[in-house]
Amino acid sequence: MKRPLSPSSSVPPVARAALGRRRFRPIQLLSAKKSSAGSQRPGPKNTEAPVGTRRGRLRVNVGCVPKKVMWNTAVHSEFIHDQEDYGFQNCDVKFNWRVIKEKRDAYISRLNIIYQNNLIKSQIDIIRGHASFTNDSEPTVEVNGKKYKAPHILIATGGFPTIPSDDQISGASLGITSDGFFELEDLPRRSVIVGAGYIAVEIAGILAALGSQTSMVIRHEKVLRHFDKLISSNCTEELVNAGVEVLKYSQIKEVKKTSAGLEVKVMTAEPNRKSTVSVISNVDCLLWAIGRTPNIKGLKLNRVGVRTDDQGHILVDEFQNTNRKGIYAVGDVCGKSLLTPVAIAAGRKLAHRLFECKLDSKLDYENIPTVVFSHPPIGTVGLTEDEAIAKYGNENVKTYVTTFTPMYFAVTKRKTKCVMKMVCAHQEKKVVGIHMQGIGCDEMLQGFAVAVKMGAKKADFDNTVAIHPTSSEELVTLR
């Protein structure tokens, strides 16, 4: 079910098209699991829904699902460090990376079979191949030498990790990306993660928790700079507390291969200070997590006139329409809210509109909750404090902040705090943002996100009876 992964190269888009010679209703061009929801939405009677995918590019293979397995593994390691504080003594525990890799890969294989069977049950044909548009008078897709036409063509090819070229940074190709992380056969002894986004934060946290000596190379002072400033500051602090070396204001200048591993040259240029150069030796895992590139190579969008931005993201309106009638796009390839559930929701809304006559069906991109599986995890929904001030004015924004130590750490030597911020707007104190980091914040966010989506006010939180003793009660007792 799985193809070999290539950590340092992109994968051209693949086509979801039909095997027969018939003219099909919808065609989907996919390379990620995220759009399968759109392909499984009900269509008109007797509608053929052709789809296909290269299995190795699924998010379930090299994305959020295996990442969560590894995060769970890292959390287990943290709990093991605390076990003596909870009375469990003389526990000689050793970690074997290959055991969890084998179990993780088996789990992913089972999921692949489930997804494929779901498509088959939905009478969806799967074609594996590289798709491209043709010069025909009406939108047409060519796959493996065959042409397929349809009144509706959905592009959901996702994105792939960005990696510098060797011309930009000498030896850059010696590193891997998040895709290659899941190919590692053993726990790296010495790891260097380049980037400050959520993927870099998550992988650095996993490796450090499992025992790899880990450094992060970031260009600015803090990680997650597009998150609320409370989260950005606290996450940076927690990474350091977890043993991650955070090299601030730094960039990779050169990578060399030696008999002992990689040698990574880092230039640091702090404000108002002379730049310095340092070398990290014996590196056996250099991982680039510096962003993602839209996966449009080989699609030949110019043949149908589909417009993209300067980065290659497909431009769509609020209904996921491109500028070409009958061609749509959802997910990471559009460059907006790069989250699997967002692409799934957008695909569903599009299917409702096209095949169920729900003409106003579209995804509301406001107040989309997101979680970063850092250590401890981050949960956030709505506007940051700075965004709220920019939208409503400083005089119309009030924030409520709390910092505390969760009860779990009351008896442990290891201490990790929990931080929470509620952002409210106008006199009625409508809750327009919630941001938190701490143990359990990943699971508690979903319910609070519903409240924010419904337009809850601070008074609604105040009038809710707290559940004690929990961390989540802090959000309904903020003063």
CSV table of C-alpha atoms in Angstrom, one decimal:
chain,number,residue,atom,x,y,z
A,1,MET,CA,0.0,0.0,0.0
A,2,LYS,CA,2.9,2.4,0.6
A,3,ARG,CA,5.5,3.7,-1.8
A,4,PRO,CA,9.0,4.5,-0.6
A,5,LEU,CA,9.1,8.0,0.7
A,6,SER,CA,11.6,10.6,-0.7
A,7,PRO,CA,12.4,13.1,2.0
A,8,SER,CA,14.1,15.6,-0.2
A,9,SER,CA,12.0,15.6,-3.3
A,10,SER,CA,8.5,16.7,-4.3
A,11,VAL,CA,5.8,14.4,-5.7
A,12,PRO,CA,3.9,15.5,-8.7
A,13,PRO,CA,0.1,15.6,-8.3
A,14,VAL,CA,-1.8,12.5,-9.1
A,15,ALA,CA,-5.2,12.1,-10.7
A,16,ARG,CA,-8.4,10.8,-9.4
A,17,ALA,CA,-10.0,9.7,-12.7
A,18,ALA,CA,-12.0,6.8,-14.0
A,19,LEU,CA,-10.9,3.6,-15.7
A,20,GLY,CA,-13.8,3.4,-18.2
A,21,ARG,CA,-14.3,5.2,-21.5
A,22,ARG,CA,-17.4,7.1,-20.2
A,23,ARG,CA,-17.7,10.8,-19.4
A,24,PHE,CA,-17.8,11.2,-15.7
A,25,ARG,CA,-19.6,13.7,-13.5
A,26,PRO,CA,-16.8,14.8,-11.0
A,27,ILE,CA,-13.1,14.3,-11.3
A,28,GLN,CA,-10.8,14.9,-8.4
A,29,LEU,CA,-7.1,15.6,-8.7
A,30,LEU,CA,-5.6,14.5,-5.4
A,31,SER,CA,-2.5,13.6,-3.5
A,32,ALA,CA,-3.7,13.7,0.1
A,33,LYS,CA,-6.3,12.1,2.2
A,34,LYS,CA,-7.8,15.4,3.2
A,35,SER,CA,-10.1,15.6,0.1
A,36,SER,CA,-11.6,12.1,0.4
A,37,ALA,CA,-14.5,13.6,2.2
A,38,GLY,CA,-15.4,15.5,-0.9
A,39,SER,CA,-15.2,12.4,-3.0
A,40,GLN,CA,-17.5,10.4,-0.7
A,41,ARG,CA,-20.2,13.1,-0.5
A,42,PRO,CA,-23.4,11.9,-2.2
A,43,GLY,CA,-23.8,13.0,-5.8
A,44,PRO,CA,-26.7,12.9,-8.3
A,45,LYS,CA,-28.3,9.5,-9.0
A,46,ASN,CA,-26.1,7.3,-11.3
A,47,THR,CA,-23.2,9.8,-10.8
A,48,GLU,CA,-19.7,8.2,-11.3
A,49,ALA,CA,-17.2,9.8,-9.0
A,50,PRO,CA,-13.7,8.9,-10.3
A,51,VAL,CA,-10.8,9.4,-7.8
A,52,GLY,CA,-7.3,8.1,-7.4
A,53,THR,CA,-4.3,8.7,-5.2
A,54,ARG,CA,-0.6,7.8,-4.6
A,55,ARG,CA,-0.9,6.2,-1.2
A,56,GLY,CA,2.5,7.4,0.1
A,57,ARG,CA,1.4,11.1,-0.1
A,58,LEU,CA,-1.6,10.7,2.2
A,59,ARG,CA,-1.7,12.7,5.4
A,60,VAL,CA,-2.4,9.5,7.1
A,61,ASN,CA,1.0,8.2,6.0
A,62,VAL,CA,3.4,11.0,6.6
A,63,GLY,CA,1.3,13.7,8.4
A,64,CYS,CA,-0.9,14.2,11.4
A,65,VAL,CA,-1.7,10.6,12.1
A,66,PRO,CA,1.8,9.1,12.5
A,67,LYS,CA,2.9,12.3,14.1
A,68,LYS,CA,0.2,11.9,16.8
A,69,VAL,CA,1.5,8.3,17.4
A,70,MET,CA,5.0,9.6,17.9
A,71,TRP,CA,3.7,12.4,20.1
A,72,ASN,CA,1.9,9.9,22.3
A,73,THR,CA,5.2,7.9,22.5
A,74,ALA,CA,7.0,11.1,23.6
A,75,VAL,CA,4.3,11.8,26.2
A,76,HIS,CA,4.7,8.3,27.5
A,77,SER,CA,8.4,8.9,27.9
A,78,GLU,CA,7.7,12.1,30.0
A,79,PHE,CA,5.3,10.1,32.2
A,80,ILE,CA,8.0,7.5,32.8
A,81,HIS,CA,10.3,10.2,34.1
A,82,ASP,CA,7.7,11.1,36.6
A,83,GLN,CA,6.9,7.6,37.8
A,84,GLU,CA,9.1,7.6,40.9
A,85,ASP,CA,7.4,10.8,42.1
A,86,TYR,CA,4.2,8.8,41.9
A,87,GLY,CA,5.6,5.9,43.9
A,88,PHE,CA,6.7,3.5,41.1
A,89,GLN,CA,10.2,2.6,42.0
A,90,ASN,CA,13.1,0.6,40.4
A,91,CYS,CA,11.5,0.7,37.0
A,92,ASP,CA,14.3,-0.1,34.5
A,93,VAL,CA,12.7,1.0,31.2
A,94,LYS,CA,14.4,1.2,27.8
A,95,PHE,CA,13.1,2.7,24.7
A,96,ASN,CA,13.2,0.9,21.3
A,97,TRP,CA,12.4,3.1,18.4
A,98,ARG,CA,12.0,0.2,16.0
A,99,VAL,CA,9.2,-1.3,18.0
A,100,ILE,CA,7.0,1.8,17.8
A,101,LYS,CA,7.9,2.4,14.2
A,102,GLU,CA,6.8,-1.2,13.3
A,103,LYS,CA,3.5,-0.8,15.3
A,104,ARG,CA,2.9,2.7,13.8
A,105,ASP,CA,3.5,1.6,10.3
A,106,ALA,CA,1.2,-1.4,10.8
A,107,TYR,CA,-1.5,0.9,12.1
A,108,ILE,CA,-1.1,3.2,9.0
A,109,SER,CA,-1.3,0.2,6.7
A,110,ARG,CA,-4.6,-0.8,8.3
A,111,LEU,CA,-5.9,2.8,7.9
A,112,ASN,CA,-4.9,2.7,4.2
A,113,ILE,CA,-7.0,-0.4,3.7
A,114,ILE,CA,-10.0,1.2,5.4
A,115,TYR,CA,-9.8,4.3,3.3
A,116,GLN,CA,-9.5,2.4,0.1
A,117,ASN,CA,-12.4,0.1,1.0
A,118,ASN,CA,-14.5,3.1,1.8
A,119,LEU,CA,-13.8,4.5,-1.7
A,120,ILE,CA,-14.7,1.2,-3.3
A,121,LYS,CA,-17.9,0.9,-1.3
A,122,SER,CA,-18.8,4.4,-2.6
A,123,GLN,CA,-18.4,3.1,-6.1
A,124,ILE,CA,-15.4,5.3,-6.7
A,125,ASP,CA,-12.7,4.2,-9.2
A,126,ILE,CA,-9.1,4.8,-8.3
A,127,ILE,CA,-6.6,5.7,-10.9
A,128,ARG,CA,-2.9,6.1,-9.9
A,129,GLY,CA,-0.9,8.3,-12.2
A,130,HIS,CA,0.4,11.8,-12.8
A,131,ALA,CA,-2.3,14.2,-13.9
A,132,SER,CA,-2.1,17.2,-16.2
A,133,PHE,CA,-4.7,19.4,-17.9
A,134,THR,CA,-4.8,19.4,-21.7
A,135,ASN,CA,-5.4,22.0,-24.4
A,136,ASP,CA,-8.9,20.7,-25.2
A,137,SER,CA,-11.7,23.3,-25.6
A,138,GLU,CA,-13.3,22.1,-22.3
A,139,PRO,CA,-11.5,21.2,-19.1
A,140,THR,CA,-9.9,17.8,-19.6
A,141,VAL,CA,-7.5,15.8,-17.6
A,142,GLU,CA,-4.9,13.4,-19.0
A,143,VAL,CA,-3.6,10.5,-16.9
A,144,ASN,CA,-1.4,7.7,-18.2
A,145,GLY,CA,-2.1,8.7,-21.8
A,146,LYS,CA,-5.9,8.6,-21.4
A,147,LYS,CA,-8.2,11.7,-21.3
A,148,TYR,CA,-11.1,12.3,-18.9
A,149,LYS,CA,-13.7,15.0,-19.1
A,150,ALA,CA,-16.2,16.1,-16.5
A,151,PRO,CA,-18.3,19.2,-15.7
A,152,HIS,CA,-16.7,19.3,-12.2
A,153,ILE,CA,-12.9,18.9,-11.6
A,154,LEU,CA,-11.6,19.3,-8.0
A,155,ILE,CA,-7.9,20.0,-7.3
A,156,ALA,CA,-6.9,18.9,-3.9
A,157,THR,CA,-3.2,18.0,-4.4
A,158,GLY,CA,-2.0,19.5,-1.1
A,159,GLY,CA,1.6,20.5,-0.6
A,160,PHE,CA,5.0,19.1,0.1
A,161,PRO,CA,7.8,20.2,2.5
A,162,THR,CA,10.1,23.0,1.2
A,163,ILE,CA,13.8,22.4,1.3
A,164,PRO,CA,16.6,24.7,0.2
A,165,SER,CA,18.6,23.9,-2.9
A,166,ASP,CA,22.3,23.2,-2.7
A,167,ASP,CA,22.8,26.4,-4.6
A,168,GLN,CA,21.1,28.3,-1.8
A,169,ILE,CA,22.8,26.4,1.1
A,170,SER,CA,25.7,24.2,0.3
A,171,GLY,CA,24.8,20.6,1.4
A,172,ALA,CA,21.2,21.3,2.1
A,173,SER,CA,20.1,18.1,0.3
A,174,LEU,CA,21.9,16.1,3.0
A,175,GLY,CA,19.0,16.9,5.3
A,176,ILE,CA,15.5,15.4,5.3
A,177,THR,CA,12.0,16.8,5.8
A,178,SER,CA,9.0,15.8,7.9
A,179,ASP,CA,8.3,13.1,5.4
A,180,GLY,CA,11.8,11.6,6.0
A,181,PHE,CA,11.2,11.7,9.7
A,182,PHE,CA,8.8,8.8,9.4
A,183,GLU,CA,11.4,6.7,7.5
A,184,LEU,CA,14.0,6.9,10.3
A,185,GLU,CA,14.9,3.4,11.4
A,186,ASP,CA,16.5,4.5,14.7
A,187,LEU,CA,16.3,7.3,17.2
A,188,PRO,CA,18.9,10.0,16.1
A,189,ARG,CA,21.5,10.6,18.7
A,190,ARG,CA,22.0,14.2,17.5
A,191,SER,CA,19.3,16.2,15.8
A,192,VAL,CA,19.1,19.7,14.3
A,193,ILE,CA,15.7,21.0,13.4
A,194,VAL,CA,15.5,24.1,11.1
A,195,GLY,CA,12.4,26.2,11.4
A,196,ALA,CA,10.1,27.8,13.9
A,197,GLY,CA,6.6,26.7,12.8
A,198,TYR,CA,4.4,24.0,14.3
A,199,ILE,CA,6.0,21.1,12.4
A,200,ALA,CA,9.5,22.1,13.7
A,201,VAL,CA,8.1,22.6,17.2
A,202,GLU,CA,6.4,19.2,17.2
A,203,ILE,CA,9.3,17.2,15.8
A,204,ALA,CA,11.8,18.9,18.1
A,205,GLY,CA,9.6,18.1,21.1
A,206,ILE,CA,9.2,14.4,20.1
A,207,LEU,CA,13.0,13.9,19.5
A,208,ALA,CA,14.0,15.6,22.7
A,209,ALA,CA,11.5,13.7,24.9
A,210,LEU,CA,12.7,10.4,23.5
A,211,GLY,CA,16.4,11.1,24.2
A,212,SER,CA,17.8,12.7,21.1
A,213,GLN,CA,20.1,15.7,21.7
A,214,THR,CA,18.2,18.3,19.8
A,215,SER,CA,18.9,21.8,18.6
A,216,MET,CA,16.4,24.2,16.8
A,217,VAL,CA,17.7,26.8,14.4
A,218,ILE,CA,15.3,29.7,14.2
A,219,ARG,CA,15.6,33.1,12.4
A,220,HIS,CA,14.0,35.2,15.0
A,221,GLU,CA,13.7,35.3,18.8
A,222,LYS,CA,10.7,33.0,19.3
A,223,VAL,CA,8.9,30.1,17.7
A,224,LEU,CA,5.3,30.2,16.4
A,225,ARG,CA,5.5,33.9,15.8
A,226,HIS,CA,2.1,34.0,14.1
A,227,PHE,CA,0.4,32.7,17.2
A,228,ASP,CA,-0.6,34.9,20.1
A,229,LYS,CA,2.4,36.4,21.8
A,230,LEU,CA,1.7,34.6,25.0
A,231,ILE,CA,1.8,31.2,23.2
A,232,SER,CA,4.9,32.2,21.2
A,233,SER,CA,6.8,33.2,24.3
A,234,ASN,CA,5.7,30.3,26.5
A,235,CYS,CA,6.3,27.6,23.8
A,236,THR,CA,9.9,28.9,23.3
A,237,GLU,CA,10.4,28.7,27.1
A,238,GLU,CA,9.0,25.2,27.3
A,239,LEU,CA,11.2,24.0,24.5
A,240,VAL,CA,14.3,25.2,26.5
A,241,ASN,CA,12.9,23.7,29.7
A,242,ALA,CA,12.5,20.3,27.9
A,243,GLY,CA,16.2,20.3,26.9
A,244,VAL,CA,16.0,21.7,23.4
A,245,GLU,CA,18.8,24.1,22.4
A,246,VAL,CA,17.1,27.0,20.7
A,247,LEU,CA,19.6,28.9,18.5
A,248,LYS,CA,17.8,32.3,18.0
A,249,TYR,CA,18.5,34.7,15.2
A,250,SER,CA,20.3,31.9,13.4
A,251,GLN,CA,20.5,30.4,10.0
A,252,ILE,CA,22.2,27.4,8.4
A,253,LYS,CA,25.1,28.5,6.2
A,254,GLU,CA,26.6,25.2,5.2
A,255,VAL,CA,26.2,21.4,5.6
A,256,LYS,CA,29.0,18.9,5.2
A,257,LYS,CA,29.1,15.1,5.4
A,258,THR,CA,31.9,13.6,7.5
A,259,SER,CA,32.7,10.1,8.7
A,260,ALA,CA,31.0,10.9,12.0
A,261,GLY,CA,27.8,12.4,10.5
A,262,LEU,CA,26.9,15.8,9.3
A,263,GLU,CA,28.7,19.0,10.2
A,264,VAL,CA,26.3,21.9,10.3
A,265,LYS,CA,27.6,25.5,10.2
A,266,VAL,CA,25.3,28.0,11.8
A,267,MET,CA,25.5,31.8,11.6
A,268,THR,CA,23.9,33.8,14.5
A,269,ALA,CA,23.2,37.5,14.1
A,270,GLU,CA,21.5,38.9,17.2
A,271,PRO,CA,20.3,42.5,17.0
A,272,ASN,CA,23.0,45.1,17.8
A,273,ARG,CA,25.7,42.4,18.1
A,274,LYS,CA,28.4,41.1,15.8
A,275,SER,CA,27.4,37.9,14.0
A,276,THR,CA,29.1,34.7,15.0
A,277,VAL,CA,29.6,31.3,13.4
A,278,SER,CA,29.3,28.0,15.2
A,279,VAL,CA,29.5,24.4,14.1
A,280,ILE,CA,27.3,21.5,15.2
A,281,SER,CA,29.1,18.2,14.7
A,282,ASN,CA,28.2,14.5,14.6
A,283,VAL,CA,24.6,15.3,13.4
A,284,ASP,CA,22.7,12.3,12.2
A,285,CYS,CA,19.4,14.0,11.6
A,286,LEU,CA,19.2,17.4,10.0
A,287,LEU,CA,15.5,18.2,9.4
A,288,TRP,CA,14.2,21.1,7.4
A,289,ALA,CA,10.8,22.4,8.6
A,290,ILE,CA,10.8,25.8,6.9
A,291,GLY,CA,7.4,25.7,5.2
A,292,ARG,CA,5.4,23.9,2.5
A,293,THR,CA,5.1,24.4,-1.3
A,294,PRO,CA,1.8,23.9,-3.1
A,295,ASN,CA,1.8,20.7,-5.1
A,296,ILE,CA,1.0,21.9,-8.6
A,297,LYS,CA,4.1,20.8,-10.5
A,298,GLY,CA,3.1,18.9,-13.7
A,299,LEU,CA,-0.6,19.9,-13.5
A,300,LYS,CA,-0.1,22.4,-16.4
A,301,LEU,CA,-2.7,24.8,-15.0
A,302,ASN,CA,-1.7,27.3,-17.6
A,303,ARG,CA,-3.4,25.2,-20.2
A,304,VAL,CA,-6.8,25.9,-18.6
A,305,GLY,CA,-5.9,29.4,-17.3
A,306,VAL,CA,-6.3,28.6,-13.6
A,307,ARG,CA,-4.7,31.5,-11.7
A,308,THR,CA,-2.2,31.1,-8.8
A,309,ASP,CA,-0.4,33.5,-6.5
A,310,ASP,CA,3.3,34.2,-6.5
A,311,GLN,CA,3.9,31.2,-4.3
A,312,GLY,CA,1.9,28.9,-6.6
A,313,HIS,CA,-1.2,28.6,-4.4
A,314,ILE,CA,-4.4,28.2,-6.5
A,315,LEU,CA,-6.6,31.3,-6.1
A,316,VAL,CA,-10.2,30.5,-5.2
A,317,ASP,CA,-13.3,32.5,-4.0
A,318,GLU,CA,-15.3,31.8,-0.9
A,319,PHE,CA,-17.1,28.9,-2.7
A,320,GLN,CA,-13.7,27.2,-3.7
A,321,ASN,CA,-14.2,28.2,-7.3
A,322,THR,CA,-11.2,28.9,-9.4
A,323,ASN,CA,-11.4,31.5,-12.1
A,324,ARG,CA,-12.2,28.7,-14.6
A,325,LYS,CA,-15.8,27.5,-14.5
A,326,GLY,CA,-16.1,23.9,-13.4
A,327,ILE,CA,-12.6,23.7,-11.8
A,328,TYR,CA,-12.4,24.0,-8.0
A,329,ALA,CA,-9.7,23.7,-5.4
A,330,VAL,CA,-9.6,22.9,-1.6
A,331,GLY,CA,-6.9,22.3,1.0
A,332,ASP,CA,-3.3,23.2,1.3
A,333,VAL,CA,-2.9,23.8,-2.4
A,334,CYS,CA,-5.0,27.0,-1.8
A,335,GLY,CA,-2.6,28.2,1.0
A,336,LYS,CA,-5.3,29.0,3.5
A,337,SER,CA,-5.7,27.3,6.9
A,338,LEU,CA,-3.3,24.4,6.2
A,339,LEU,CA,-5.2,21.9,8.3
A,340,THR,CA,-6.6,18.5,7.3
A,341,PRO,CA,-10.1,19.1,8.9
A,342,VAL,CA,-10.3,22.4,7.0
A,343,ALA,CA,-9.8,20.6,3.6
A,344,ILE,CA,-12.3,17.9,4.6
A,345,ALA,CA,-14.9,20.5,5.6
A,346,ALA,CA,-14.3,22.5,2.4
A,347,GLY,CA,-14.7,19.4,0.3
A,348,ARG,CA,-18.0,18.5,2.0
A,349,LYS,CA,-19.4,22.0,1.6
A,350,LEU,CA,-18.5,22.0,-2.1
A,351,ALA,CA,-20.1,18.6,-2.6
A,352,HIS,CA,-23.3,19.8,-0.9
A,353,ARG,CA,-23.4,22.9,-3.2
A,354,LEU,CA,-22.7,21.0,-6.4
A,355,PHE,CA,-24.8,17.9,-5.9
A,356,GLU,CA,-27.4,18.7,-3.2
A,357,CYS,CA,-28.6,22.1,-4.5
A,358,LYS,CA,-27.3,23.9,-1.3
A,359,LEU,CA,-26.3,26.9,-3.3
A,360,ASP,CA,-25.0,28.9,-0.2
A,361,SER,CA,-22.9,26.0,1.1
A,362,LYS,CA,-19.4,27.2,1.9
A,363,LEU,CA,-16.9,26.9,4.6
A,364,ASP,CA,-16.6,29.7,7.2
A,365,TYR,CA,-12.9,30.2,7.7
A,366,GLU,CA,-13.3,32.3,10.8
A,367,ASN,CA,-12.7,30.8,14.3
A,368,ILE,CA,-11.1,27.6,13.1
A,369,PRO,CA,-9.6,25.8,16.1
A,370,THR,CA,-6.1,24.4,15.8
A,371,VAL,CA,-3.8,22.3,18.1
A,372,VAL,CA,0.0,22.2,18.1
A,373,PHE,CA,1.2,18.9,19.5
A,374,SER,CA,4.1,20.5,21.4
A,375,HIS,CA,5.2,19.5,24.9
A,376,PRO,CA,2.9,20.5,26.5
A,377,PRO,CA,0.3,20.9,23.7
A,378,ILE,CA,-1.2,24.2,22.5
A,379,GLY,CA,-4.8,24.9,21.7
A,380,THR,CA,-6.0,28.1,20.0
A,381,VAL,CA,-9.1,29.4,18.3
A,382,GLY,CA,-10.1,32.9,17.1
A,383,LEU,CA,-8.1,36.1,17.0
A,384,THR,CA,-4.8,36.8,18.8
A,385,GLU,CA,-4.6,39.8,21.0
A,386,ASP,CA,-2.8,41.8,18.4
A,387,GLU,CA,-5.3,40.8,15.7
A,388,ALA,CA,-8.2,41.8,17.9
A,389,ILE,CA,-6.7,45.2,18.6
A,390,ALA,CA,-6.1,45.7,14.8
A,391,LYS,CA,-9.7,44.8,14.1
A,392,TYR,CA,-11.6,46.4,17.0
A,393,GLY,CA,-9.2,49.0,18.4
A,394,ASN,CA,-7.1,48.9,21.5
A,395,GLU,CA,-9.8,50.5,23.7
A,396,ASN,CA,-12.4,47.9,22.6
A,397,VAL,CA,-10.3,44.8,23.5
A,398,LYS,CA,-9.8,43.3,27.0
A,399,THR,CA,-7.8,40.2,27.7
A,400,TYR,CA,-7.8,37.8,30.7
A,401,VAL,CA,-4.7,35.8,31.4
A,402,THR,CA,-3.8,33.1,33.9
A,403,THR,CA,-0.7,31.1,34.6
A,404,PHE,CA,-0.7,28.1,36.9
A,405,THR,CA,0.9,24.7,37.6
A,406,PRO,CA,-1.5,21.8,36.7
A,407,MET,CA,-2.3,19.4,39.5
A,408,TYR,CA,-0.4,16.6,37.8
A,409,PHE,CA,2.9,18.3,38.6
A,410,ALA,CA,2.1,19.0,42.2
A,411,VAL,CA,4.1,15.9,43.3
A,412,THR,CA,6.7,15.8,40.5
A,413,LYS,CA,10.2,17.2,40.2
A,414,ARG,CA,9.4,18.0,36.6
A,415,LYS,CA,7.4,21.2,36.4
A,416,THR,CA,5.4,22.5,33.4
A,417,LYS,CA,3.0,25.4,33.6
A,418,CYS,CA,-0.2,26.0,31.9
A,419,VAL,CA,-1.0,29.4,30.4
A,420,MET,CA,-4.3,30.7,29.2
A,421,LYS,CA,-5.6,33.8,27.5
A,422,MET,CA,-9.1,34.9,26.7
A,423,VAL,CA,-9.5,37.8,24.2
A,424,CYS,CA,-12.8,39.8,24.4
A,425,ALA,CA,-14.2,42.6,22.3
A,426,HIS,CA,-16.6,45.5,22.8
A,427,GLN,CA,-18.6,46.3,25.9
A,428,GLU,CA,-20.5,43.0,25.9
A,429,LYS,CA,-17.1,41.2,26.0
A,430,LYS,CA,-17.7,38.8,23.2
A,431,VAL,CA,-15.1,36.1,23.3
A,432,VAL,CA,-13.1,36.4,20.0
A,433,GLY,CA,-10.1,34.4,20.9
A,434,ILE,CA,-8.9,31.6,23.3
A,435,HIS,CA,-5.2,30.6,23.5
A,436,MET,CA,-3.7,28.1,25.9
A,437,GLN,CA,-0.7,25.8,26.4
A,438,GLY,CA,-0.6,23.1,29.0
A,439,ILE,CA,-1.2,19.5,29.7
A,440,GLY,CA,-4.6,18.5,28.3
A,441,CYS,CA,-5.2,21.7,26.3
A,442,ASP,CA,-5.4,19.7,23.1
A,443,GLU,CA,-8.4,17.8,24.3
A,444,MET,CA,-10.2,20.7,26.1
A,445,LEU,CA,-10.1,23.1,23.1
A,446,GLN,CA,-12.9,21.5,21.0
A,447,GLY,CA,-15.7,22.4,23.4
A,448,PHE,CA,-14.5,25.9,23.9
A,449,ALA,CA,-14.2,26.3,20.1
A,450,VAL,CA,-17.9,25.6,19.8
A,451,ALA,CA,-18.6,28.4,22.3
A,452,VAL,CA,-16.5,30.9,20.4
A,453,LYS,CA,-18.1,29.8,17.1
A,454,MET,CA,-21.5,30.5,18.6
A,455,GLY,CA,-20.6,34.0,19.8
A,456,ALA,CA,-20.3,33.3,23.5
A,457,LYS,CA,-19.6,36.2,25.8
A,458,LYS,CA,-17.4,36.4,28.9
A,459,ALA,CA,-20.6,36.3,31.0
A,460,ASP,CA,-21.5,32.9,29.5
A,461,PHE,CA,-18.2,31.5,30.7
A,462,ASP,CA,-18.7,33.2,34.1
A,463,ASN,CA,-22.1,31.6,34.4
A,464,THR,CA,-20.8,28.1,33.7
A,465,VAL,CA,-20.1,26.0,36.8
A,466,ALA,CA,-16.5,24.9,37.0
A,467,ILE,CA,-15.5,21.3,36.9
A,468,HIS,CA,-13.0,20.8,39.8
A,469,PRO,CA,-10.2,19.9,40.0
A,470,THR,CA,-9.3,20.4,36.3
A,471,SER,CA,-7.2,22.8,34.3
A,472,SER,CA,-10.2,23.7,32.0
A,473,GLU,CA,-12.0,25.2,35.0
A,474,GLU,CA,-9.5,28.1,34.9
A,475,LEU,CA,-11.2,29.4,31.7
A,476,VAL,CA,-14.6,29.8,33.3
A,477,THR,CA,-13.1,31.4,36.5
A,478,LEU,CA,-11.0,34.1,34.8
A,479,ARG,CA,-11.1,37.4,36.5
